[in-house]
Amino acid sequence: MASLLVLYYSVGGSVRRMAELVAEGVERVPGAEAVLRTVPKVSTNIGVLEKAAPDAGSPYAELKDLENCAGLALGSPTRFGNMAAPLKHFLDGTGLLWQRGALAGKPACVFTSTASLHGGQETTLVSMMLPLLHHGMLVMGLPYTQPELNATRFGGTPYGASHFAGMGDDQPISDAERALCVAQGKRLAEIALQLTK
Ligand SMILES: Cc1cc2nc3c(=O)[nH]c(=O)nc-3n(C[C@H](O)[C@H](O)[C@H](O)COP(=O)(O)O)c2cc1C
């Protein structure tokens, strides 16, 4: 089985729901399995420690999850047009993997959620690609052969799946956004399997 890591950070649940859809797409491909992982919050309050494991949902990622995966889908909410600090903090701890080229040649894709429609989906997605490129990962977008990319009235970009969650973070994931999340996971798994042949 090829193991595809779906690594995300989510506070309000939008990116978590997207991650589950990406994982659904991965698992539609025979021979591929999705491994869902999240990362802890970071705090500038000295002495405030995160629990060793989350109360519910996906376990926290460890470096070996990255090392063992055949490909990576990385998901973050937009934070001022950029990826969220907890995810960046986790990636900043991957220097030893980078030194060994442990992720070089593995396919990767990115996804995000924003409160406002033009609140920085593309910039966030590109910000997430940068460390993956430094690792030598093969960063994939979404092709316009995916019909929802032209039809969407909400999220969905050629840089990766996205969701317009609204100011209350309460907009349901639209049909087009959903289809693009699933397509992205499926595509990642298909390419990973081709590369591992
Ligand atoms: C500190 C902070 C910065 C944010 N910056 C943006 C932003 O630049 N653009 C935007 O549209 N939404 C912004 N948001 C909103 C979140 O990106 C949005 O609610 C997202 O859907 C949350 O995902 P989640 O439910 O998985 O946590 C910001 C939220 C916070 C807390």
Tab-separated table of C-alpha atoms in Angstrom, residues 45-153:
chain	number	residue	atom	x	y	z
A	45	ASN	CA	2.664	32.313	26.450
A	46	ILE	CA	5.682	30.734	28.106
A	47	GLY	CA	4.544	27.842	30.268
A	48	VAL	CA	1.435	27.090	28.222
A	49	LEU	CA	1.996	23.564	27.033
A	50	GLU	CA	-0.060	21.671	24.523
A	51	LYS	CA	-1.269	18.209	25.428
A	52	ALA	CA	0.837	15.359	24.075
A	53	ALA	CA	-2.137	14.179	21.992
A	54	PRO	CA	-5.311	15.898	20.791
A	55	ASP	CA	-8.564	15.109	22.638
A	56	ALA	CA	-10.258	14.012	19.421
A	57	GLY	CA	-9.640	13.763	15.700
A	58	SER	CA	-6.371	13.101	13.924
A	59	PRO	CA	-3.199	12.339	15.909
A	60	TYR	CA	-0.314	14.789	15.867
A	61	ALA	CA	2.161	14.293	13.036
A	62	GLU	CA	5.670	13.042	13.694
A	63	LEU	CA	8.661	13.383	11.384
A	64	LYS	CA	8.439	9.682	10.558
A	65	ASP	CA	4.987	10.280	9.041
A	66	LEU	CA	6.629	12.540	6.474
A	67	GLU	CA	9.510	10.151	5.961
A	68	ASN	CA	7.258	7.134	5.446
A	69	CYS	CA	4.699	8.726	3.134
A	70	ALA	CA	4.624	8.233	-0.639
A	71	GLY	CA	3.136	11.729	-1.043
A	72	LEU	CA	1.807	14.660	0.954
A	73	ALA	CA	-1.337	16.807	0.952
A	74	LEU	CA	-0.807	19.854	3.166
A	75	GLY	CA	-3.778	21.903	4.398
A	76	SER	CA	-3.869	25.178	6.327
A	77	PRO	CA	-6.345	27.973	7.034
A	78	THR	CA	-5.293	31.347	5.690
A	79	ARG	CA	-3.604	33.545	8.273
A	80	PHE	CA	-3.140	37.037	6.810
A	81	GLY	CA	-2.665	35.528	3.365
A	82	ASN	CA	-0.131	33.019	4.606
A	83	MET	CA	-0.029	29.516	6.081
A	84	ALA	CA	-0.847	29.174	9.786
A	85	ALA	CA	2.067	29.332	12.254
A	86	PRO	CA	1.547	25.838	13.764
A	87	LEU	CA	2.012	24.226	10.374
A	88	LYS	CA	5.004	26.435	9.563
A	89	HIS	CA	6.441	25.598	12.996
A	90	PHE	CA	6.139	21.889	12.243
A	91	LEU	CA	7.768	22.327	8.823
A	92	ASP	CA	10.558	24.390	10.390
A	93	GLY	CA	11.408	21.286	12.408
A	94	THR	CA	12.073	19.184	9.312
A	95	GLY	CA	15.681	20.330	8.756
A	96	LEU	CA	17.145	16.868	9.330
A	97	LEU	CA	14.822	15.402	6.700
A	98	TRP	CA	15.869	18.171	4.315
A	99	GLN	CA	19.579	17.449	4.928
A	100	ARG	CA	19.021	13.822	3.980
A	101	GLY	CA	16.772	14.641	1.023
A	102	ALA	CA	14.178	12.363	2.584
A	103	LEU	CA	11.236	14.041	0.827
A	104	ALA	CA	12.927	14.737	-2.512
A	105	GLY	CA	10.980	13.320	-5.437
A	106	LYS	CA	7.750	12.740	-3.518
A	107	PRO	CA	4.582	14.361	-4.929
A	108	ALA	CA	2.788	16.999	-2.858
A	109	CYS	CA	-0.254	19.245	-3.067
A	110	VAL	CA	-1.794	21.970	-0.905
A	111	PHE	CA	-5.251	23.145	0.154
A	112	THR	CA	-6.678	26.023	2.185
A	113	SER	CA	-9.772	27.738	3.574
A	114	THR	CA	-10.462	31.457	3.971
A	115	ALA	CA	-13.154	33.580	5.621
A	116	SER	CA	-13.472	35.930	2.648
A	117	LEU	CA	-13.554	35.031	-1.018
A	118	HIS	CA	-10.582	37.182	-1.976
A	119	GLY	CA	-8.818	36.876	1.368
A	120	GLY	CA	-5.634	35.240	0.118
A	121	GLN	CA	-6.330	31.691	-1.005
A	122	GLU	CA	-3.733	31.726	-3.765
A	123	THR	CA	-1.033	33.434	-1.691
A	124	THR	CA	-1.585	30.960	1.141
A	125	LEU	CA	-1.355	28.024	-1.243
A	126	VAL	CA	1.855	29.364	-2.759
A	127	SER	CA	3.303	30.029	0.719
A	128	MET	CA	2.721	26.381	1.528
A	129	MET	CA	4.461	25.259	-1.654
A	130	LEU	CA	7.731	27.062	-0.857
A	131	PRO	CA	9.083	24.770	1.889
A	132	LEU	CA	7.917	21.736	-0.080
A	133	LEU	CA	9.924	22.916	-3.106
A	134	HIS	CA	12.982	23.371	-0.877
A	135	HIS	CA	12.538	19.764	0.171
A	136	GLY	CA	12.591	18.764	-3.494
A	137	MET	CA	8.995	17.610	-3.479
A	138	LEU	CA	7.104	17.489	-6.784
A	139	VAL	CA	4.436	20.119	-6.166
A	140	MET	CA	1.229	19.505	-8.075
A	141	GLY	CA	-1.650	21.856	-8.802
A	142	LEU	CA	-5.137	21.114	-10.072
A	143	PRO	CA	-5.615	20.995	-13.855
A	144	TYR	CA	-8.453	22.829	-15.657
A	145	THR	CA	-9.444	19.482	-17.121
A	146	GLN	CA	-11.259	19.268	-13.788
A	147	PRO	CA	-14.566	20.902	-14.873
A	148	GLU	CA	-15.395	22.306	-11.415
A	149	LEU	CA	-12.419	24.650	-11.699
A	150	ASN	CA	-14.238	26.652	-14.369
A	151	ALA	CA	-17.683	26.283	-12.856
A	152	THR	CA	-17.014	27.157	-9.214
A	153	ARG	CA	-18.633	30.258	-7.695
